[in-house]
Coordinates of C-alpha atoms and ligand atoms in Angstrom, one line a residue:
M259 CA -10.1 50.4 -34.5
I260 CA -11.9 47.1 -34.2
C261 CA -10.6 43.7 -34.9
K262 CA -11.8 41.8 -37.9
Q263 CA -13.3 38.6 -35.5
N264 CA -16.7 37.7 -36.7
I265 CA -19.5 39.1 -34.1
V266 CA -22.1 36.4 -33.5
I267 CA -25.3 37.2 -31.8
T268 CA -27.5 34.3 -30.4
G269 CA -30.1 33.2 -28.2
F270 CA -33.7 32.1 -27.9
M271 CA -36.4 33.1 -30.6
G272 CA -37.8 36.4 -30.1
T273 CA -34.8 37.8 -28.2
G274 CA -34.2 40.3 -31.0
K275 CA -31.0 38.6 -32.6
S276 CA -31.5 39.8 -35.9
T277 CA -32.6 43.4 -35.2
V278 CA -29.6 43.8 -33.1
A279 CA -27.1 42.0 -35.6
V280 CA -28.4 44.6 -38.2
L281 CA -27.8 47.5 -35.8
I282 CA -24.2 46.4 -35.0
A283 CA -23.4 45.5 -38.7
R284 CA -24.5 49.0 -39.6
K285 CA -22.1 50.8 -37.1
F286 CA -19.1 49.0 -38.1
N287 CA -19.9 48.7 -41.8
R288 CA -19.8 44.9 -41.9
P289 CA -22.0 42.6 -44.0
F290 CA -24.8 40.8 -42.0
I291 CA -25.7 37.5 -42.1
D292 CA -28.8 35.9 -41.0
T293 CA -28.3 32.0 -40.9
D294 CA -32.1 30.9 -41.2
Q295 CA -32.5 33.4 -44.1
E296 CA -29.7 32.2 -45.6
I297 CA -30.6 28.5 -45.3
E298 CA -34.1 29.4 -46.4
K299 CA -32.6 30.9 -49.5
R300 CA -30.4 27.8 -50.0
L301 CA -33.0 25.3 -49.6
G302 CA -35.6 27.4 -51.6
T303 CA -38.2 26.9 -48.7
S304 CA -39.2 28.2 -45.3
I305 CA -37.9 27.0 -42.2
N306 CA -41.3 26.5 -41.0
D307 CA -42.2 24.0 -43.9
I308 CA -39.0 22.3 -43.5
F309 CA -40.0 21.5 -39.6
S310 CA -43.6 20.7 -40.7
R311 CA -42.4 18.4 -43.0
G312 CA -40.1 16.6 -40.1
Q313 CA -36.9 17.7 -42.0
E314 CA -35.1 19.2 -39.0
Q315 CA -32.2 17.0 -39.8
L316 CA -31.8 18.3 -43.4
F317 CA -32.0 22.0 -41.4
R318 CA -29.4 21.2 -39.0
E319 CA -27.1 19.8 -41.8
S320 CA -27.4 22.9 -43.8
E321 CA -26.9 25.0 -40.7
R322 CA -23.6 23.1 -40.0
V323 CA -22.4 23.4 -43.7
L324 CA -23.2 27.3 -43.2
L325 CA -21.2 27.7 -40.1
K326 CA -18.4 26.1 -41.6
E327 CA -18.2 28.5 -44.3
L328 CA -18.8 31.8 -42.2
S329 CA -16.2 30.5 -39.5
E330 CA -13.5 30.5 -42.5
Q331 CA -14.6 34.3 -43.2
T332 CA -14.0 37.2 -41.2
N333 CA -15.7 40.8 -40.4
L334 CA -19.2 39.4 -40.6
V335 CA -21.8 40.1 -38.2
I336 CA -24.0 36.9 -37.9
A337 CA -27.5 36.1 -36.3
T338 CA -27.9 32.9 -35.8
G339 CA -31.2 30.6 -35.2
G340 CA -32.2 29.8 -31.8
G341 CA -31.1 26.3 -31.9
T342 CA -28.1 26.8 -34.1
L343 CA -25.6 26.8 -31.5
L344 CA -26.8 24.1 -29.3
S345 CA -24.4 21.3 -30.5
R346 CA -20.9 21.6 -29.3
S347 CA -19.4 21.4 -32.8
S348 CA -21.4 24.3 -34.0
L349 CA -20.4 26.3 -31.0
Q350 CA -16.6 25.3 -31.6
L351 CA -16.8 26.4 -35.3
L352 CA -17.4 30.0 -33.8
E353 CA -14.9 29.9 -31.0
Q354 CA -12.7 32.6 -32.5
S355 CA -15.9 34.9 -33.0
S356 CA -16.9 37.5 -30.3
L357 CA -20.1 35.5 -29.1
F358 CA -22.9 37.3 -27.5
C359 CA -26.1 35.3 -26.2
L360 CA -29.2 37.6 -25.9
D361 CA -31.7 36.3 -22.7
A362 CA -35.2 37.1 -21.9
S363 CA -37.5 36.3 -19.2
V364 CA -40.4 33.8 -20.2
D365 CA -43.1 36.9 -19.9
N366 CA -41.3 38.9 -22.3
L367 CA -40.9 35.9 -24.7
V368 CA -44.8 35.1 -24.5
Q369 CA -45.3 39.0 -25.1
R370 CA -43.1 39.2 -28.1
L371 CA -44.0 35.5 -29.6
Y372 CA -47.5 35.8 -29.4
N373 CA -48.3 38.1 -32.1
C374 CA -45.5 36.8 -34.6
A375 CA -46.1 34.2 -37.5
S376 CA -45.8 30.8 -36.2
R377 CA -42.4 29.6 -35.2
P378 CA -41.0 26.3 -35.7
L379 CA -41.2 23.9 -32.2
L380 CA -43.9 26.4 -30.6
N381 CA -47.4 25.7 -30.6
H382 CA -49.4 29.0 -30.8
D383 CA -52.2 27.5 -28.1
N384 CA -49.7 26.5 -25.8
L385 CA -47.3 29.1 -26.2
R386 CA -45.7 29.9 -22.7
Y387 CA -45.6 25.9 -21.8
D388 CA -43.8 25.4 -25.0
I389 CA -41.5 28.1 -24.5
E390 CA -40.8 26.9 -21.0
N391 CA -40.0 23.3 -22.1
L392 CA -37.8 24.6 -25.1
L393 CA -35.8 27.0 -22.5
D394 CA -35.5 24.1 -20.2
D395 CA -33.8 21.8 -22.9
R396 CA -31.6 24.5 -24.1
R397 CA -30.5 26.5 -21.0
C398 CA -27.3 24.2 -20.6
N399 CA -26.3 24.7 -24.0
Y400 CA -26.8 28.9 -23.9
Q401 CA -24.8 28.6 -20.6
R402 CA -22.0 27.5 -22.7
I403 CA -21.8 31.1 -24.2
D404 CA -19.8 33.4 -22.0
Q405 CA -21.3 36.8 -23.0
H406 CA -24.9 37.4 -21.9
I407 CA -27.1 40.0 -22.2
S408 CA -30.3 40.5 -20.9
T409 CA -32.8 42.0 -23.0
D410 CA -35.8 42.5 -20.7
H411 CA -35.5 46.3 -20.1
L412 CA -33.7 47.4 -23.2
S413 CA -34.4 48.6 -26.8
P414 CA -32.6 47.0 -29.7
E415 CA -30.6 50.1 -30.0
E416 CA -29.6 49.9 -26.4
I417 CA -28.5 46.2 -26.6
A418 CA -26.5 46.8 -29.7
T419 CA -24.8 49.8 -27.8
T420 CA -24.1 47.4 -24.7
I421 CA -22.4 44.9 -27.4
I422 CA -20.5 47.6 -29.2
N423 CA -19.0 49.0 -26.0
R424 CA -18.1 45.5 -24.6
I425 CA -16.4 44.9 -28.2
E426 CA -14.9 48.4 -27.9
A427 CA -13.3 48.2 -24.4
R428 CA -12.0 44.5 -25.2
N429 CA -10.0 46.2 -27.8
K430 CA -8.9 49.1 -25.9
A431 CA -7.5 46.4 -23.4
Q432 CA -5.2 45.2 -26.3
I433 CA -4.9 41.7 -24.9
T434 CA -1.9 39.8 -26.4
R435 CA -3.4 36.4 -25.4
S436 CA -6.6 34.7 -24.1
I437 CA -8.1 31.7 -23.4
K438 CA -11.5 30.3 -22.6
V439 CA -12.1 27.8 -19.8
Q440 CA -15.2 25.7 -20.3
P441 CA -16.3 24.0 -17.1
R442 CA -18.9 21.2 -18.1
D443 CA -22.5 22.7 -17.5
L444 CA -21.1 26.0 -16.4
P445 CA -20.5 29.2 -18.1
P446 CA -17.2 29.5 -19.8
Y447 CA -14.9 32.2 -18.5
P448 CA -12.1 34.1 -20.3
I449 CA -8.5 34.3 -19.1
F450 CA -6.6 37.5 -20.1
I451 CA -2.8 37.8 -20.6
A452 CA -1.0 41.0 -21.7
K453 CA 2.1 42.6 -20.1
D454 CA 0.8 45.9 -18.2
V455 CA -2.9 44.9 -18.5
L456 CA -3.5 46.4 -15.1
N457 CA -3.3 49.6 -16.3
R458 CA -6.0 48.8 -18.6
S459 CA -8.1 46.5 -16.6
A460 CA -11.3 48.8 -16.4
H461 CA -11.7 48.2 -20.4
L462 CA -11.5 44.5 -19.7
F463 CA -14.2 44.9 -16.8
K464 CA -16.2 46.5 -19.1
S465 CA -15.7 44.2 -21.7
I466 CA -17.1 41.3 -19.7
G467 CA -20.1 43.1 -18.4
A468 CA -18.8 43.3 -14.8
S469 CA -20.4 44.9 -12.0
L470 CA -19.8 48.5 -11.6
E471 CA -19.5 48.0 -7.9
Q472 CA -16.5 46.1 -6.8
V473 CA -14.8 45.0 -3.7
I474 CA -11.1 44.3 -4.3
I475 CA -9.7 41.8 -1.7
A476 CA -6.0 42.5 -1.8
D477 CA -2.7 41.0 -0.4
S478 CA -1.4 43.5 2.2
N479 CA 1.9 43.1 0.7
L480 CA 0.8 44.8 -2.5
Q481 CA -0.4 48.1 -0.9
E482 CA 1.0 50.2 -3.7
Q483 CA -0.1 48.1 -6.7
S484 CA -3.8 47.6 -5.1
E485 CA -4.2 51.3 -4.4
K486 CA -3.0 52.1 -8.3
L487 CA -5.7 49.4 -9.3
R488 CA -8.5 50.8 -7.3
T489 CA -7.4 54.5 -8.5
H490 CA -7.6 53.2 -12.1
L491 CA -10.9 51.7 -11.8
L492 CA -12.4 54.6 -9.6
N493 CA -11.3 56.8 -12.7
H494 CA -13.1 54.8 -15.2
G495 CA -16.5 54.8 -13.4
F496 CA -16.2 51.8 -11.1
K497 CA -17.4 52.3 -7.4
T498 CA -14.5 50.3 -6.3
K499 CA -13.6 49.6 -2.4
L500 CA -10.6 48.2 -0.9
L501 CA -9.8 45.4 1.8
S502 CA -6.6 43.9 2.6
I503 CA -5.6 40.7 4.2
D504 CA -2.3 39.4 5.7
A505 CA -1.3 36.7 2.8
Q506 CA 0.3 33.6 5.0
E507 CA -0.9 30.1 4.7
S508 CA -1.7 30.4 8.4
E509 CA -4.1 33.0 7.8
K510 CA -5.8 30.8 5.0
T511 CA -8.5 30.0 7.8
L512 CA -12.3 30.4 8.4
V513 CA -11.5 33.3 11.1
S514 CA -9.9 35.4 8.3
A515 CA -12.7 34.7 6.0
E516 CA -15.2 35.6 9.0
I517 CA -13.5 38.8 9.4
L518 CA -13.6 39.7 5.5
L519 CA -17.2 38.7 5.7
R520 CA -18.0 41.1 8.3
Q521 CA -15.8 43.7 6.4
L522 CA -18.3 43.4 3.4
A523 CA -21.3 43.7 5.7
E524 CA -20.0 46.8 7.4
I525 CA -19.1 48.6 3.9
R526 CA -22.6 47.6 3.0
C527 CA -21.5 45.5 -0.1
S528 CA -24.6 44.2 -2.3
R529 CA -25.5 41.4 -4.1
A530 CA -25.0 43.4 -7.2
S531 CA -21.2 43.8 -6.4
S532 CA -18.2 41.7 -7.4
I533 CA -15.3 40.6 -5.8
I534 CA -11.8 41.2 -7.1
A535 CA -9.2 38.7 -5.6
F536 CA -5.9 40.5 -6.0
G537 CA -2.7 38.4 -4.6
G538 CA -1.3 35.1 -4.6
G539 CA -2.9 31.6 -4.0
V540 CA -3.7 32.5 -0.5
V541 CA -5.8 35.5 -1.5
G542 CA -7.3 33.8 -4.5
D543 CA -8.3 31.2 -2.0
I544 CA -9.8 33.2 0.9
G545 CA -11.2 35.7 -2.1
A546 CA -13.2 32.8 -3.8
F547 CA -14.3 31.4 -0.3
V548 CA -15.9 34.5 0.8
A549 CA -17.4 35.6 -2.7
A550 CA -19.1 32.2 -3.0
T551 CA -20.4 32.7 0.6
Y552 CA -21.3 36.0 1.0
M553 CA -25.2 36.7 0.5
R554 CA -25.0 33.1 -1.2
G555 CA -22.5 34.3 -3.9
L556 CA -21.2 37.2 -5.4
S557 CA -19.0 37.2 -8.8
I558 CA -15.4 37.0 -8.4
V559 CA -12.6 38.2 -11.2
Q560 CA -9.1 36.8 -9.9
I561 CA -6.1 39.0 -10.5
P562 CA -3.4 36.7 -9.5
T563 CA 0.2 38.2 -8.6
T564 CA 2.5 35.3 -8.1
L565 CA 3.5 32.7 -10.6
L566 CA 1.9 29.8 -8.8
A567 CA -1.6 31.8 -8.9
M568 CA -1.1 32.7 -12.4
V569 CA -0.3 29.3 -13.9
D570 CA -2.5 27.4 -11.2
S571 CA -4.7 28.4 -8.4
S572 CA -6.5 31.2 -10.1
I573 CA -8.4 29.2 -12.5
G574 CA -10.4 26.1 -12.3
G575 CA -12.9 27.3 -9.7
K576 CA -11.3 25.4 -6.5
C577 CA -10.9 27.2 -3.3
G578 CA -9.4 26.0 0.1
L579 CA -9.3 27.0 3.7
N580 CA -7.0 25.1 6.4
L581 CA -8.3 23.2 9.3
Q582 CA -5.8 22.6 12.2
Q583 CA -6.0 18.9 10.9
S584 CA -5.2 19.4 7.6
K585 CA -5.0 21.9 4.4
N586 CA -7.6 22.9 2.2
L587 CA -10.0 20.7 4.1
I588 CA -12.8 23.3 3.7
G589 CA -13.6 24.5 0.3
V590 CA -16.2 25.4 -2.5
F591 CA -16.2 25.3 -6.2
K592 CA -16.2 28.8 -7.3
H593 CA -15.4 29.7 -10.9
P594 CA -14.4 33.2 -11.6
Q595 CA -16.1 35.5 -14.0
A596 CA -12.6 36.0 -15.5
V597 CA -9.1 35.9 -14.6
I598 CA -6.6 38.8 -15.7
I599 CA -3.2 37.8 -15.8
D600 CA -0.2 40.9 -16.1
P601 CA 3.1 39.2 -16.3
C602 CA 4.6 42.4 -15.2
L603 CA 3.3 42.0 -11.7
L604 CA 6.1 39.1 -11.5
Y605 CA 8.9 41.8 -11.3
S606 CA 8.8 42.3 -7.4
L607 CA 7.9 38.4 -6.9
P608 CA 11.0 37.3 -4.7
Q609 CA 13.0 34.4 -6.4
Q610 CA 11.9 31.9 -3.9
E611 CA 8.2 32.6 -5.0
V612 CA 8.9 32.1 -8.6
S613 CA 10.5 28.8 -7.9
A614 CA 7.4 27.7 -6.3
G615 CA 5.4 28.7 -8.9
L616 CA 7.9 26.9 -11.3
A617 CA 6.8 23.7 -9.2
E618 CA 3.4 23.9 -10.5
V619 CA 4.6 24.2 -14.0
I620 CA 6.9 21.3 -13.9
K621 CA 3.8 19.5 -12.8
H622 CA 1.8 20.7 -15.9
G623 CA 4.7 19.8 -18.2
L624 CA 4.5 16.4 -16.5
I625 CA 0.9 15.9 -16.7
G626 CA 0.4 16.9 -20.5
D627 CA 3.2 19.3 -22.2
E628 CA 6.4 17.8 -23.1
E629 CA 7.6 21.1 -24.9
L630 CA 7.0 22.9 -21.6
L631 CA 9.2 20.5 -19.9
C632 CA 11.9 21.0 -22.4
M633 CA 11.6 25.0 -22.0
L634 CA 12.4 24.7 -18.7
E635 CA 15.1 22.4 -19.0
A636 CA 16.6 24.8 -21.3
D637 CA 15.9 27.5 -18.8
A638 CA 14.8 29.6 -22.0
Y639 CA 11.4 30.8 -21.9
N640 CA 9.2 33.7 -22.5
I641 CA 7.0 34.2 -19.5
E642 CA 3.8 35.0 -21.2
E643 CA 4.2 31.7 -23.1
L644 CA 5.2 29.8 -20.4
I645 CA 1.9 31.0 -18.5
F646 CA -0.1 30.6 -21.6
R647 CA 1.1 26.8 -22.0
N648 CA 0.3 26.0 -18.4
L649 CA -3.0 27.3 -18.7
C650 CA -3.9 25.2 -21.8
V651 CA -2.7 22.0 -19.8
K652 CA -5.3 23.1 -16.6
A653 CA -7.9 24.5 -18.9
K654 CA -8.3 21.4 -20.9
I655 CA -8.4 19.1 -17.9
V656 CA -10.9 21.3 -16.1
A657 CA -13.2 21.5 -19.0
A658 CA -13.3 17.6 -19.0
D659 CA -13.7 17.1 -15.3
S660 CA -15.1 20.6 -13.6
F661 CA -15.9 19.0 -10.2
E662 CA -13.0 16.7 -9.8
K663 CA -14.5 13.4 -10.3
D664 CA -12.0 11.5 -12.1
Q665 CA -9.5 13.1 -14.6
R666 CA -8.8 16.4 -12.8
M667 CA -7.4 14.4 -10.0
L668 CA -4.3 14.3 -12.1
L669 CA -3.8 17.7 -11.3
N670 CA -3.1 16.9 -7.5
F671 CA 0.1 15.2 -9.0
G672 CA 2.5 15.9 -6.1
H673 CA -0.3 17.3 -3.9
T674 CA -1.1 14.4 -1.7
F675 CA 2.4 14.0 -0.4
G676 CA 3.0 17.7 -0.7
H677 CA 0.0 18.9 1.4
A678 CA 1.3 16.4 4.1
F679 CA 4.6 18.0 4.2
E680 CA 3.2 21.4 4.2
S681 CA 0.8 20.4 7.4
V682 CA 3.7 18.5 9.4
S683 CA 6.2 21.2 8.8
Q684 CA 3.4 23.8 10.0
H685 CA 3.8 25.7 6.7
R686 CA 7.7 26.1 7.0
I687 CA 7.7 24.2 3.8
K688 CA 5.6 26.1 1.5
H689 CA 3.2 24.9 -1.2
G690 CA 5.1 25.1 -4.5
P691 CA 8.4 23.2 -3.0
A692 CA 6.6 20.8 -1.1
V693 CA 4.5 19.8 -4.4
G694 CA 8.2 19.3 -6.0
L695 CA 8.6 17.0 -3.1
G696 CA 5.4 15.2 -3.4
M697 CA 6.3 14.8 -6.9
L698 CA 9.4 12.9 -6.2
V699 CA 7.6 10.8 -3.7
A700 CA 5.2 9.8 -5.9
T701 CA 7.8 9.0 -8.5
R702 CA 9.8 7.1 -6.1
L703 CA 6.4 4.9 -5.4
A704 CA 6.0 4.0 -9.2
I705 CA 9.4 3.1 -9.2
L706 CA 9.0 0.9 -6.1
M707 CA 6.1 -0.6 -7.6
N708 CA 7.9 -1.2 -11.1
Q709 CA 5.7 1.1 -13.2
A710 CA 8.4 3.8 -13.7
S711 CA 12.0 4.3 -14.4
E712 CA 14.8 5.6 -12.5
K713 CA 15.4 7.9 -15.1
L714 CA 12.2 9.6 -14.9
Y715 CA 12.9 10.3 -11.3
I716 CA 16.3 12.1 -12.0
R717 CA 14.6 13.9 -14.6
I718 CA 12.5 15.4 -12.2
E719 CA 15.0 15.8 -9.6
N720 CA 17.2 17.9 -12.2
L721 CA 14.3 20.0 -13.1
L722 CA 13.4 20.9 -9.5
T723 CA 17.2 21.4 -8.8
K724 CA 17.7 23.8 -11.8
H725 CA 14.7 25.9 -10.6
K726 CA 16.0 26.2 -7.1
L727 CA 13.4 23.8 -5.4
P728 CA 14.3 21.3 -2.9
I729 CA 14.9 17.6 -3.5
S730 CA 14.9 16.5 0.2
L731 CA 13.7 17.3 3.7
N732 CA 15.0 17.3 6.8
N733 CA 13.6 16.9 10.5
I734 CA 10.3 15.7 9.5
L735 CA 9.1 12.5 11.2
I736 CA 7.9 10.0 8.9
D737 CA 5.2 9.0 11.3
D738 CA 3.8 12.3 11.3
V739 CA 3.5 12.2 7.4
L740 CA 1.4 9.2 7.4
S741 CA -0.7 10.4 9.9
A742 CA -1.1 13.6 7.8
L743 CA -1.9 11.7 4.7
E744 CA -4.9 9.9 6.6
L745 CA -6.6 13.1 6.1
D746 CA -6.0 13.3 2.2
K747 CA -9.5 14.4 0.3
K748 CA -8.7 11.8 -2.4
H749 CA -9.1 9.1 0.1
S750 CA -12.5 7.5 0.6
Q751 CA -13.5 4.9 3.2
N752 CA -11.0 2.3 3.1
N753 CA -9.7 3.4 -0.1
K754 CA -6.5 5.5 -0.6
H755 CA -6.0 7.1 -4.0
F756 CA -2.5 8.3 -5.1
I757 CA -1.4 9.8 -8.5
I758 CA 1.8 8.3 -9.8
P759 CA 3.7 8.7 -13.3
L760 CA 4.7 6.1 -15.5
A761 CA 6.2 8.2 -17.7
A762 CA 6.0 12.0 -18.6
Q763 CA 2.9 12.9 -19.7
Q764 CA 1.5 9.5 -18.6
L765 CA -0.1 9.6 -15.2
K766 CA -2.5 7.3 -13.6
I767 CA -4.4 7.0 -10.3
I768 CA -3.8 3.8 -8.3
T769 CA -5.8 2.7 -5.1
N770 CA -4.3 1.2 -2.0
P771 CA -0.7 0.7 -2.7
P772 CA 1.1 -1.4 -0.2
E773 CA 1.6 0.5 3.2
I774 CA 5.3 -0.6 3.2
L775 CA 6.1 1.1 -0.2
I776 CA 4.3 4.4 0.6
R777 CA 6.5 4.7 3.9
K778 CA 9.7 3.8 1.8
A779 CA 8.9 6.3 -1.1
I780 CA 8.5 9.2 2.0
E781 CA 11.8 8.1 3.7
S782 CA 13.7 8.1 0.4
I783 CA 13.4 12.1 0.6
L784 CA 14.0 12.6 4.3
Y785 CA 16.7 13.0 6.3
Q786 CA 17.9 14.3 10.1
D787 CA 20.4 16.7 10.6
S788 CA 23.0 15.2 12.7
Ligands
LIG1958 N1 -7.3 26.9 -5.5 C1 -6.7 26.1 -6.3 O1 -6.8 25.5 -7.0 C2 -5.2 26.2 -5.8 C3 -3.9 25.7 -6.4 C4 -2.7 25.9 -5.9 C5 -2.3 26.4 -4.8 N2 -3.5 26.7 -4.2 C6 -3.0 27.7 -2.9 O2 -2.2 28.7 -3.2 C7 -1.5 29.2 -1.8 C8 -0.2 29.2 -2.4 O3 -0.1 30.4 -3.0 P1 1.3 31.4 -3.5 O4 2.2 30.7 -3.7 O5 0.7 32.4 -4.7 O6 1.6 32.3 -2.2 P2 0.9 33.5 -1.4 O7 -0.4 34.1 -1.8 O8 1.1 33.3 0.0 O9 2.1 34.5 -1.9 C9 3.5 34.3 -1.8 C10 4.2 35.5 -1.0 O10 4.3 36.4 -2.2 C11 3.8 37.7 -1.8 N3 3.5 38.2 -3.1 C12 2.3 37.8 -3.9 N4 2.3 38.7 -5.1 C13 3.5 39.4 -4.9 C14 3.9 40.1 -5.9 N5 3.7 40.4 -7.3 N6 5.2 40.8 -5.6 C15 5.9 40.5 -4.5 N7 5.5 39.9 -3.6 C16 4.2 39.1 -3.7 C17 2.8 37.1 -0.9 O11 2.3 38.5 -0.1 C18 3.3 36.1 0.1 O12 4.3 36.9 1.0 C19 -1.5 27.9 -1.0 O13 -2.4 28.3 0.0 C20 -2.2 26.7 -1.9 O14 -3.0 25.8 -1.3 C21 -4.7 26.9 -4.5
LIG1959 ZN1 -0.7 23.4 -6.2

C-alpha cells in the first residue's frame, strides 16, 4: 500500500522528468500532470511563444496558481517545469509531497537537448554555455530538494524504479512523524521519528538512497543494540561494519577522533561509505567530526540514543571536540543526511540522563514554545510529541541561520555559563545539568540588569527542580568560572556576548554587560560545603 501523498518529479530540462513521471503514474495507477503542458493548455499557447513574447512573468504566475490547486489534491504524479520550484513559495506549496529532483551532467544535458525542439532560455548555438549558466543560477534552488537522483547512467525505467523503490521503502518504515530541516543554501534533510523504527531502519536508509556501505560508530555501552542494528542492516543487503567508542565527555577529543580515523583507514572505508553515529551527544559529535574529515567528508546519519541527543545535538550540524582549555573548541559544521529517532531506545536510559535531556527541552520551551513549557510543568507528555515539538523549535532556527551568525546563537541560551561549569568541574557536572544552571545564571544576570522578573527565575528554578536538575553548585571557585568564560566561542576580540531572557520566548543577545553583574549572577548559584 502506498500513501496518497503527491509524487513530484522536478529537475533541469532534459533530465527526463515527464517520461519518468508517466512511468511512475502507470505503476501506481495515478493521474499524471505535466505542469508545462497544463499551462500551455490553459493559456492556449506554447511556452516558447510565451517566453519569446517576454511574458515569463505571466507564465510564472500561472504556474503558481496551478501549483496551489495541485497542492490541495492528493494521489497525483506531477512533472514540473525546470524552473517551477525555483521560488521558495512554490517549493513550500509542494512540501507535503514526495519530491524528487533529477540531476544530469552538463555533457549529458548538451547531448539530450541538442536534438530537441528549441527550449526557452536556451540558445541552440550557445547550448553548452547557456546550460552551464542556467545551472549555476539554479543550483542553490535545486539543492533545497532533499531527494536527488543522478540520471547519467540510468534509463528512464531505471530512474522510475529507483523512485518507486524509495517510496515503497519509506512506506515500509511506517514513520509516524517526520520533519524536514532546511539549512539555508544546503540540502534539506529529514528527521524520522517512530517507535521501534530501529528494526525497520534499513527501509529508511533505502528510502533516502543511503550508501550501501556503512560504518556504525557506536557507544560501547550500547553493544547489544548496535550489534542488533548491524545484523538488521546486513540482513537487508547493506555492508555494515561496526566500530565502538567509549562515550565519555573526557573522550571527546582529537585523540579519540584520530583513533577512529585510523580504524576507518584500517577497515578500508571508502569515500562511498556513510557513517552512522549511534549514541548520545558524545558519539554524535565525534562521529560527525570523523565523517566531516575522513577523505574530506563522508555522509553521516545520526541515530541518537539519549534524550539530549534526540532533542538537540543530533540536528543542526554542529559538532565539537574538547581541548584542555575549554569545551567544544574544535569543530566543524556537518549536517547529517538524515536523523532517525526511535523513542524506544530511551527505555534503558538512566533517569539522570533523561533529566539531562530535559534541560535542553526546557531551553527550547523558553526559546520558542510556551506549550512545551506547560507540558513540562504539568509533567504530562507523550515522549514522541515532546521530541517532535523540540525539533520544530530547533529546525526553525537552524533554517533561519545555519552557520550561527545571529539568530541561532539563541540556541546557546544557558550554554555560555554551562560550558564554563562543565570545564571548571572537569565534567563532574554534565552538559544537561550545566545548561540548566547556565540558564539560571543568565536569568539572574537579566534580573540584575532590570530586564527580567524574579517570577521568570522562579519558573525556571521550579522546572529544573521538577525534572531533577540542580539549581545550585558547590565547591567551584568563581574566579575559575570567570577564566573559563573568557574562552567562550561567542566572544569576539573585546566583545563578550551573552544570551539573556527578558521573558519566556523572548530572548536577547547582549554585549559586554558589567563584569560585576556577571560575577554576582554566577555567585548567586555557587555555595561552598562547610
Ligand atoms: N553538537 C551539538 O549541537 C550539541 C548539542 C548539545 C550537546 N552536545 C554535546 O552532547 C554531549 C552530551 O550528550 P549526552 O547527554 O547524550 O551524553 P553521552 O553521549 O555522554 O551519553 C550519556 C550516557 O548515556 C549512555 N547512553 C547513551 N544512550 C543510552 C541508552 N539508550 N541507554 C542507556 N545508556 C545510554 C552513554 O553511554 C553515556 O554513559 C556533550 O558533549 C555536549 O557537548 C552537542
Ligand atoms: Zn546543549
